[in-house]
Amino acid sequence: MKNHVLRPLFAAMALVALILTARAIMVPPDFGVHGKSFTYNFYRAGAVSDWKNFPVSYKGSTYCVECHNENAESIAASKHRVIQCENCHGPARNHPEDPETLTINRSRDLCLRCHAALPYPGSLRSELPAIDPAEHNPGEACVECHNPHNPNLEDME
Amino acid sequence: MKCSRRSFLKKGLGSAVAASLPLSSFKFLSPAEARAAVGDPAVRWGFLVNTYKCVGCGMCVKACKKENGVPYDLPITRTWVERYVITSDGEDHIDSPAGGRDGYTSPKIEGKDIPAEEITKAFFVPKLCNQCANPACVQVCPVGATFQTEDGVVLIDRTWCIGCGYCIMACPYGVRFFHPVYKVADKCTFCYHRITKGMKSACVQACPFGARQIGNLKDPDDPVTKAILTERVAVLKDEYGTKPQVFYIGLDENVR
């Protein structure tokens, strides 16, 4: 066959070879099918361990109790025992090293998340003890009267 | 045999290029090879939401944003809580201000006062990534940056995502968004860094009422698996065929 016929074919072959070589260099070696299907499981295996190594911020109440046992006991008798420490005290992260102290959220808005009255039949919300924020000591911080670890006023006497 | 200098150089150069090509660059995956690489994973993460128990406090949304480094004050979130109020005239009133991050403290919905006596039913519905068995978002990714792990969680490779946004468009549940810090697509991971360490997802842990639960669907003794097997559960947008793995107790026809 004549040279000018084959030349574009060689050029095309060279281009394919170039692309394949570039792919081999650029795609990480752990890229491949790691699962049942090419459609859903074609990925870089290292990405899974990347996500596993993401830092944990909320350590959970069991972590807090290790040192703050007296606070855990004070809340155990109250209905607020179902609330995680970190919901009000903020994420522990690497406390006590970093941060050294946690900032407690003492705002009225925090309490109102559950205790602002909403007349919603069929939802657990309507069964919680509730107040109308516009009428129940408006503007006051709830913690002025209620102890968040034992919010029942009769128990405080 | 005749061999001019020109043809010698040409052929020599050609063979040098051919010899330098790594053989692996010509390798294509065969389906059999792919199948052989798979074991039978013992874990399949699933999620159970009980809408009767949700009080709309939004602690889950707050915990999720702080745990996963989602910018707190931007209108993006990996999980959110929707409020549905159905009145006696058949109207539905739906809202989710800031994804329910600050909880629901006012009966007003988008500025409207709805009298209590007109409400026939009202409830909160937490939403998050459904970690579908057939994820549409993964199917459309042009670069293989999003994928399904062996234990069924759909993740995004932040080093590989090009931020094209196809997956954000493809998700029927709208759980994906563009992460303004990392400039990639982002979504709920079921807190993969926590569940693989034996912890609960941040939202599950933060929920005081047990409205959110996570478990291993392959373990018949797992409380979540038991509840899904024995109770009346539903999934969102079943008609899309994505096979979502977030199951809801008490789902209503008004929920979209």
Short mmCIF file of C-alpha atoms in Angstrom, two decimals:
data_model
loop_
_atom_site.label_atom_id
_atom_site.label_comp_id
_atom_site.label_asym_id
_atom_site.label_seq_id
_atom_site.Cartn_x
_atom_site.Cartn_y
_atom_site.Cartn_z
CA MET A 1 0.00 0.00 0.00
CA LYS A 2 1.13 3.49 -0.68
CA ASN A 3 2.80 5.46 2.07
CA HIS A 4 0.38 8.41 1.94
CA VAL A 5 -2.51 6.03 2.68
CA LEU A 6 -0.88 4.48 5.70
CA ARG A 7 0.49 7.71 7.15
CA PRO A 8 -2.81 8.92 8.73
CA LEU A 9 -3.27 5.43 10.19
CA PHE A 10 0.14 5.59 11.84
CA ALA A 11 -0.63 9.08 13.09
CA ALA A 12 -3.89 7.86 14.62
CA MET A 13 -2.14 4.90 16.25
CA ALA A 14 0.50 7.19 17.70
CA LEU A 15 -2.21 9.43 19.13
CA VAL A 16 -3.97 6.49 20.78
CA ALA A 17 -0.68 5.30 22.23
CA LEU A 18 0.01 8.79 23.55
CA ILE A 19 -3.38 9.02 25.22
CA LEU A 20 -3.03 5.58 26.80
CA THR A 21 0.44 6.45 28.09
CA ALA A 22 -0.83 9.72 29.54
CA ARG A 23 -3.69 7.85 31.20
CA ALA A 24 -1.29 5.33 32.75
CA ILE A 25 0.81 8.15 34.20
CA MET A 26 -2.00 10.41 35.43
CA VAL A 27 -4.51 7.93 36.87
CA PRO A 28 -3.54 6.81 40.40
CA PRO A 29 -2.60 3.11 40.61
CA ASP A 30 -5.41 2.33 43.07
CA PHE A 31 -8.05 3.54 40.61
CA GLY A 32 -10.22 0.66 39.48
CA VAL A 33 -13.36 -1.35 40.04
CA HIS A 34 -13.64 -2.07 43.79
CA GLY A 35 -17.02 -3.69 43.96
CA LYS A 36 -19.73 -5.28 41.92
CA SER A 37 -20.15 -2.94 39.02
CA PHE A 38 -18.18 -0.65 36.78
CA THR A 39 -21.03 1.90 36.96
CA TYR A 40 -21.05 2.39 40.73
CA ASN A 41 -17.73 1.06 42.00
CA PHE A 42 -15.12 2.59 39.68
CA TYR A 43 -13.04 4.79 41.96
CA ARG A 44 -9.76 5.54 43.66
CA ALA A 45 -9.50 3.16 46.63
CA GLY A 46 -7.60 5.76 48.66
CA ALA A 47 -10.68 7.97 48.74
CA VAL A 48 -12.35 5.58 51.20
CA SER A 49 -9.51 5.86 53.71
CA ASP A 50 -9.45 9.64 53.14
CA TRP A 51 -13.03 9.75 54.43
CA LYS A 52 -12.31 7.33 57.27
CA ASN A 53 -9.53 9.65 58.47
CA PHE A 54 -11.85 12.67 58.69
CA PRO A 55 -11.63 14.05 62.27
CA VAL A 56 -14.45 13.36 64.71
CA SER A 57 -15.78 16.47 66.49
CA TYR A 58 -18.74 15.20 68.51
CA LYS A 59 -17.26 12.61 70.88
CA GLY A 60 -20.52 11.67 72.61
CA SER A 61 -21.58 11.80 76.26
CA THR A 62 -19.61 8.67 77.14
CA TYR A 63 -16.45 10.65 76.40
CA CYS A 64 -17.56 13.53 78.67
CA VAL A 65 -18.48 11.22 81.55
CA GLU A 66 -14.90 9.94 81.76
CA CYS A 67 -13.94 13.15 83.63
CA HIS A 68 -17.18 15.03 84.36
CA ASN A 69 -18.89 12.29 86.29
CA GLU A 70 -20.57 14.64 88.79
CA ASN A 71 -22.33 16.52 85.98
CA ALA A 72 -23.47 13.29 84.40
CA GLU A 73 -25.01 12.22 87.73
CA SER A 74 -26.81 15.52 88.13
CA ILE A 75 -28.59 15.14 84.78
CA ALA A 76 -29.30 11.40 85.09
CA ALA A 77 -32.38 11.95 87.26
CA SER A 78 -33.91 14.54 84.94
CA LYS A 79 -35.80 14.09 81.70
CA HIS A 80 -32.98 15.98 80.01
CA ARG A 81 -30.79 12.86 80.30
CA VAL A 82 -31.74 12.01 76.70
CA ILE A 83 -29.91 15.14 75.50
CA GLN A 84 -26.26 14.72 74.60
CA CYS A 85 -23.81 16.93 76.56
CA GLU A 86 -22.43 18.37 73.34
CA ASN A 87 -25.85 19.61 72.16
CA CYS A 88 -25.53 22.49 74.67
CA HIS A 89 -21.83 22.46 75.55
CA GLY A 90 -20.61 22.32 71.96
CA PRO A 91 -18.49 19.70 70.19
CA ALA A 92 -15.64 18.36 72.38
CA ARG A 93 -13.20 17.95 69.45
CA ASN A 94 -9.87 17.31 71.26
CA HIS A 95 -10.92 18.78 74.60
CA PRO A 96 -9.22 19.19 77.11
CA GLU A 97 -6.19 19.98 74.90
CA ASP A 98 -7.94 21.71 72.02
CA PRO A 99 -10.18 23.52 72.86
CA GLU A 100 -9.19 23.90 76.51
CA THR A 101 -12.66 25.10 77.48
CA LEU A 102 -16.01 24.66 75.81
CA THR A 103 -18.44 27.54 75.38
CA ILE A 104 -21.82 26.63 76.86
CA ASN A 105 -24.85 27.76 74.90
CA ARG A 106 -27.10 29.32 77.59
CA SER A 107 -29.41 31.12 75.15
CA ARG A 108 -33.18 31.15 75.36
CA ASP A 109 -33.28 30.11 71.70
CA LEU A 110 -31.63 26.80 72.52
CA CYS A 111 -34.42 25.85 74.96
CA LEU A 112 -37.12 27.08 72.59
CA ARG A 113 -36.00 24.56 69.95
CA CYS A 114 -38.04 22.01 71.89
CA HIS A 115 -40.14 24.01 74.34
CA ALA A 116 -41.78 26.68 72.16
CA ALA A 117 -45.39 25.53 71.92
CA LEU A 118 -46.47 24.23 68.51
CA PRO A 119 -49.96 22.73 68.23
CA TYR A 120 -49.02 19.80 66.00
CA PRO A 121 -51.25 16.74 66.41
CA GLY A 122 -49.50 13.46 65.64
CA SER A 123 -46.06 14.86 66.36
CA LEU A 124 -44.11 14.24 69.55
CA ARG A 125 -43.58 18.01 69.65
CA SER A 126 -47.07 18.64 70.98
CA GLU A 127 -46.42 16.25 73.90
CA LEU A 128 -43.35 18.10 75.21
CA PRO A 129 -43.71 20.64 78.07
CA ALA A 130 -44.15 23.88 76.18
CA ILE A 131 -44.52 27.62 76.67
CA ASP A 132 -45.52 30.53 74.47
CA PRO A 133 -42.24 32.45 74.10
CA ALA A 134 -44.12 35.75 73.72
CA GLU A 135 -45.90 35.34 77.07
CA HIS A 136 -43.57 33.28 79.29
CA ASN A 137 -41.03 35.82 80.67
CA PRO A 138 -40.17 37.20 77.22
CA GLY A 139 -36.54 38.17 76.78
CA GLU A 140 -35.36 36.38 79.93
CA ALA A 141 -32.80 33.60 79.72
CA CYS A 142 -34.43 30.30 80.75
CA VAL A 143 -31.37 29.41 82.84
CA GLU A 144 -32.11 32.35 85.18
CA CYS A 145 -34.79 30.17 86.81
CA HIS A 146 -34.39 26.65 85.38
CA ASN A 147 -31.36 24.44 85.89
CA PRO A 148 -30.80 22.78 82.50
CA HIS A 149 -29.54 19.62 84.23
CA ASN A 150 -32.77 19.45 86.24
CA PRO A 151 -35.27 21.92 84.84
CA ASN A 152 -38.21 21.03 87.11
CA LEU A 153 -38.70 24.12 89.33
CA GLU A 154 -40.28 22.10 92.19
CA ASP A 155 -37.18 19.91 92.43
CA MET A 156 -35.00 22.98 92.84
CA GLU A 157 -36.61 24.10 96.13
CA MET B 1 18.85 -5.59 1.87
CA LYS B 2 18.62 -1.89 1.41
CA CYS B 3 18.30 0.36 4.39
CA SER B 4 18.66 4.08 3.95
CA ARG B 5 19.66 6.28 6.86
CA ARG B 6 16.23 7.91 6.75
CA SER B 7 14.28 4.68 7.00
CA PHE B 8 16.64 3.37 9.69
CA LEU B 9 16.06 6.46 11.86
CA LYS B 10 12.31 6.30 11.27
CA LYS B 11 12.01 2.65 12.16
CA GLY B 12 14.40 3.06 15.07
CA LEU B 13 12.36 5.95 16.51
CA GLY B 14 9.13 4.03 16.00
CA SER B 15 10.35 0.96 17.82
CA ALA B 16 11.76 3.09 20.65
CA VAL B 17 8.34 4.71 21.23
CA ALA B 18 6.57 1.34 21.02
CA ALA B 19 9.03 -0.23 23.49
CA SER B 20 8.61 2.61 25.99
CA LEU B 21 4.82 2.10 26.19
CA PRO B 22 3.91 0.33 29.40
CA LEU B 23 1.85 -2.75 28.70
CA SER B 24 -0.57 -1.82 31.47
CA SER B 25 -1.78 1.17 29.47
CA PHE B 26 -3.43 -1.22 27.02
CA LYS B 27 -5.22 -3.10 29.77
CA PHE B 28 -9.01 -2.89 29.81
CA LEU B 29 -11.18 -4.29 32.58
CA SER B 30 -13.18 -7.36 31.79
CA PRO B 31 -16.48 -7.89 33.61
CA ALA B 32 -15.24 -11.26 34.92
CA GLU B 33 -12.17 -9.60 36.41
CA ALA B 34 -14.32 -7.00 38.10
CA ARG B 35 -16.66 -9.65 39.52
CA ALA B 36 -13.77 -11.74 40.85
CA ALA B 37 -12.44 -8.78 42.83
CA VAL B 38 -15.62 -8.57 44.91
CA GLY B 39 -16.18 -10.44 48.13
CA ASP B 40 -19.46 -10.43 49.99
CA PRO B 41 -19.36 -7.45 52.37
CA ALA B 42 -20.90 -8.12 55.76
CA VAL B 43 -22.07 -4.54 56.23
CA ARG B 44 -24.72 -2.50 54.42
CA TRP B 45 -25.48 0.78 56.14
CA GLY B 46 -29.12 1.77 56.35
CA PHE B 47 -31.01 4.56 58.07
CA LEU B 48 -34.35 4.69 59.80
CA VAL B 49 -36.28 7.92 60.42
CA ASN B 50 -39.29 7.93 62.73
CA THR B 51 -41.29 11.05 61.84
CA TYR B 52 -43.61 10.59 64.83
CA LYS B 53 -40.65 11.13 67.17
CA CYS B 54 -39.16 14.17 65.45
CA VAL B 55 -39.95 17.39 67.34
CA GLY B 56 -38.17 19.75 64.93
CA CYS B 57 -35.45 20.87 67.36
CA GLY B 58 -32.88 20.88 64.56
CA MET B 59 -30.03 19.65 66.79
CA CYS B 60 -29.23 17.08 64.10
CA VAL B 61 -28.71 19.75 61.46
CA LYS B 62 -26.51 21.79 63.78
CA ALA B 63 -24.42 18.77 64.78
CA CYS B 64 -24.04 17.66 61.16
CA LYS B 65 -22.82 21.06 59.98
CA LYS B 66 -20.28 21.35 62.80
CA GLU B 67 -19.13 17.75 62.57
CA ASN B 68 -18.60 17.78 58.83
CA GLY B 69 -17.27 21.30 58.31
CA VAL B 70 -20.20 22.55 56.25
CA PRO B 71 -20.12 26.39 56.35
CA TYR B 72 -22.57 27.18 59.15
CA ASP B 73 -24.20 30.33 57.85
CA LEU B 74 -24.47 29.48 54.15
CA PRO B 75 -27.72 28.03 52.78
CA ILE B 76 -26.18 24.59 52.24
CA THR B 77 -26.58 21.56 54.44
CA ARG B 78 -26.07 17.80 54.27
CA THR B 79 -29.22 17.09 56.25
CA TRP B 80 -32.28 19.18 56.97
CA VAL B 81 -35.66 19.02 58.66
CA GLU B 82 -38.86 19.93 56.83
CA ARG B 83 -42.08 21.02 58.50
CA TYR B 84 -45.44 19.94 57.08
CA VAL B 85 -48.67 21.50 58.31
CA ILE B 86 -51.88 20.24 56.69
CA THR B 87 -54.99 22.32 57.30
CA SER B 88 -58.65 21.25 57.20
CA ASP B 89 -59.14 22.86 53.77
CA GLY B 90 -56.67 20.32 52.36
CA GLU B 91 -53.88 22.87 51.90
CA ASP B 92 -50.33 21.88 52.81
CA HIS B 93 -47.92 24.40 54.29
CA ILE B 94 -44.28 23.38 54.03
CA ASP B 95 -41.13 25.17 55.14
CA SER B 96 -37.55 24.52 56.19
CA PRO B 97 -35.89 27.82 57.17
CA ALA B 98 -32.07 27.40 57.11
CA GLY B 99 -32.73 23.65 56.81
CA GLY B 100 -34.22 23.71 60.32
CA ARG B 101 -30.77 24.43 61.74
CA ASP B 102 -32.12 26.70 64.49
CA GLY B 103 -35.16 24.55 65.21
CA TYR B 104 -38.81 25.47 64.83
CA THR B 105 -39.75 28.00 67.49
CA SER B 106 -42.65 29.83 65.85
CA PRO B 107 -45.95 28.51 64.50
CA LYS B 108 -45.66 30.99 61.61
CA ILE B 109 -44.92 29.43 58.22
CA GLU B 110 -43.42 31.81 55.69
CA GLY B 111 -44.97 34.73 57.56
CA LYS B 112 -48.41 33.13 57.67
CA ASP B 113 -50.23 32.51 60.92
CA ILE B 114 -52.10 29.21 60.84
CA PRO B 115 -54.76 28.91 63.59
CA ALA B 116 -54.32 25.78 65.69
CA GLU B 117 -57.94 24.70 65.19
CA GLU B 118 -57.47 24.55 61.41
CA ILE B 119 -54.52 22.14 61.61
CA THR B 120 -55.54 18.55 60.92
CA LYS B 121 -52.05 17.11 61.00
CA ALA B 122 -48.57 18.50 61.31
CA PHE B 123 -45.19 16.84 61.55
CA PHE B 124 -41.46 17.15 60.88
CA VAL B 125 -39.54 15.11 58.31
CA PRO B 126 -35.74 14.90 58.54
CA LYS B 127 -34.02 14.37 55.21
CA LEU B 128 -30.53 13.25 54.29
CA CYS B 129 -28.73 11.32 51.58
CA ASN B 130 -30.58 8.07 50.84
CA GLN B 131 -27.34 6.21 49.96
CA CYS B 132 -29.30 4.57 47.12
CA ALA B 133 -28.51 1.05 45.97
CA ASN B 134 -28.79 2.41 42.40
CA PRO B 135 -27.45 5.94 42.81
CA ALA B 136 -28.26 8.22 39.88
CA CYS B 137 -25.58 10.67 41.02
CA VAL B 138 -22.83 8.05 40.63
CA GLN B 139 -24.06 6.97 37.23
CA VAL B 140 -23.68 10.47 35.77
CA CYS B 141 -20.22 11.27 37.15
CA PRO B 142 -17.96 11.67 34.12
CA VAL B 143 -14.69 11.14 36.00
CA GLY B 144 -15.33 8.41 38.57
CA ALA B 145 -15.10 10.86 41.47
CA THR B 146 -18.23 9.63 43.21
CA PHE B 147 -18.81 6.01 44.01
CA GLN B 148 -20.45 3.45 46.22
CA THR B 149 -18.31 1.81 48.87
CA GLU B 150 -18.59 -1.91 49.58
CA ASP B 151 -20.75 -1.16 52.61
CA GLY B 152 -23.19 0.80 50.50
CA VAL B 153 -22.30 4.43 51.26
CA VAL B 154 -21.97 6.85 48.35
CA LEU B 155 -18.87 9.02 48.76
CA ILE B 156 -17.15 11.77 46.78
CA ASP B 157 -13.41 11.76 46.11
CA ARG B 158 -12.50 15.38 46.81
CA THR B 159 -9.17 15.09 45.03
CA TRP B 160 -10.79 13.74 41.87
CA CYS B 161 -14.07 15.71 41.58
CA ILE B 162 -13.94 18.38 38.88
CA GLY B 163 -16.99 20.23 40.20
CA CYS B 164 -19.05 19.88 37.03
CA GLY B 165 -22.30 19.56 39.00
CA TYR B 166 -23.89 16.73 36.99
CA CYS B 167 -24.49 14.74 40.18
CA ILE B 168 -26.13 17.73 41.88
CA MET B 169 -28.62 17.83 38.99
CA ALA B 170 -29.07 14.04 38.86
CA CYS B 171 -30.02 13.45 42.50
CA PRO B 172 -33.83 13.17 42.69
CA TYR B 173 -33.71 14.04 46.39
CA GLY B 174 -31.67 17.24 46.08
CA VAL B 175 -29.17 16.16 48.74
CA ARG B 176 -26.07 17.25 46.85
CA PHE B 177 -24.64 20.75 46.77
CA PHE B 178 -21.48 22.53 45.73
CA HIS B 179 -19.01 22.91 48.58
CA PRO B 180 -17.73 26.50 48.46
CA VAL B 181 -14.50 25.72 50.35
CA TYR B 182 -13.32 22.58 48.58
CA LYS B 183 -14.92 23.53 45.22
CA VAL B 184 -16.34 20.05 44.78
CA ALA B 185 -19.72 18.38 45.09
CA ASP B 186 -20.63 17.48 48.67
CA LYS B 187 -23.30 15.47 50.45
CA CYS B 188 -24.14 13.38 53.49
CA THR B 189 -21.74 10.46 54.02
CA PHE B 190 -23.74 8.86 56.89
CA CYS B 191 -20.68 10.24 58.80
CA TYR B 192 -18.48 7.54 57.25
CA HIS B 193 -15.58 8.55 59.54
CA ARG B 194 -17.77 7.81 62.57
CA ILE B 195 -19.70 4.69 61.57
CA THR B 196 -16.50 2.93 60.50
CA LYS B 197 -15.12 3.58 64.03
CA GLY B 198 -18.19 2.10 65.72
CA MET B 199 -19.77 5.47 66.51
CA LYS B 200 -23.18 6.71 65.43
CA SER B 201 -23.61 9.40 62.77
CA ALA B 202 -23.47 12.90 64.30
CA CYS B 203 -27.18 13.53 63.61
CA VAL B 204 -28.18 10.19 65.13
CA GLN B 205 -26.15 10.92 68.25
CA ALA B 206 -27.49 14.47 68.57
CA CYS B 207 -31.16 13.43 68.32
CA PRO B 208 -32.58 13.29 71.88
CA PHE B 209 -35.69 11.35 70.84
CA GLY B 210 -34.31 8.54 68.69
CA ALA B 211 -36.04 9.84 65.59
CA ARG B 212 -32.92 9.02 63.61
CA GLN B 213 -31.23 5.63 63.72
CA ILE B 214 -28.46 4.05 61.71
CA GLY B 215 -27.71 0.37 61.44
CA ASN B 216 -26.33 -2.54 59.45
CA LEU B 217 -29.03 -3.94 57.15
CA LYS B 218 -27.09 -7.20 56.72
CA ASP B 219 -27.29 -7.94 60.45
CA PRO B 220 -30.71 -9.47 61.24
CA ASP B 221 -30.29 -8.64 64.95
CA ASP B 222 -29.66 -4.94 64.35
CA PRO B 223 -32.55 -2.86 65.78
CA VAL B 224 -32.79 -0.86 62.54
CA THR B 225 -32.98 -4.01 60.41
CA LYS B 226 -35.60 -5.47 62.74
CA ALA B 227 -37.72 -2.33 62.58
CA ILE B 228 -37.52 -2.20 58.78
CA LEU B 229 -38.47 -5.88 58.53
CA THR B 230 -41.34 -5.81 61.01
CA GLU B 231 -42.78 -2.31 60.86
CA ARG B 232 -44.55 -0.40 58.10
CA VAL B 233 -41.86 1.67 56.47
CA ALA B 234 -41.66 3.65 53.25
CA VAL B 235 -38.97 5.28 51.17
CA LEU B 236 -38.94 8.60 49.34
CA LYS B 237 -39.61 8.70 45.58
CA ASP B 238 -39.70 4.94 45.12
CA GLU B 239 -40.82 5.45 41.51
CA TYR B 240 -37.35 6.63 40.49
CA GLY B 241 -35.97 3.12 40.98
CA THR B 242 -32.93 4.37 42.88
CA LYS B 243 -33.62 1.95 45.77
CA PRO B 244 -33.07 4.40 48.64
CA GLN B 245 -31.71 2.97 51.90
CA VAL B 246 -33.22 5.59 54.20
CA PHE B 247 -36.51 4.23 55.52
CA TYR B 248 -39.27 6.31 57.08
CA ILE B 249 -41.87 5.38 59.66
CA GLY B 250 -44.98 7.53 59.36
CA LEU B 251 -44.34 8.96 55.91
CA ASP B 252 -47.27 10.97 54.53
CA GLU B 253 -48.49 11.44 50.96
CA ASN B 254 -47.82 15.17 51.35
CA VAL B 255 -44.11 14.54 51.82
CA ARG B 256 -42.16 15.16 48.65
#
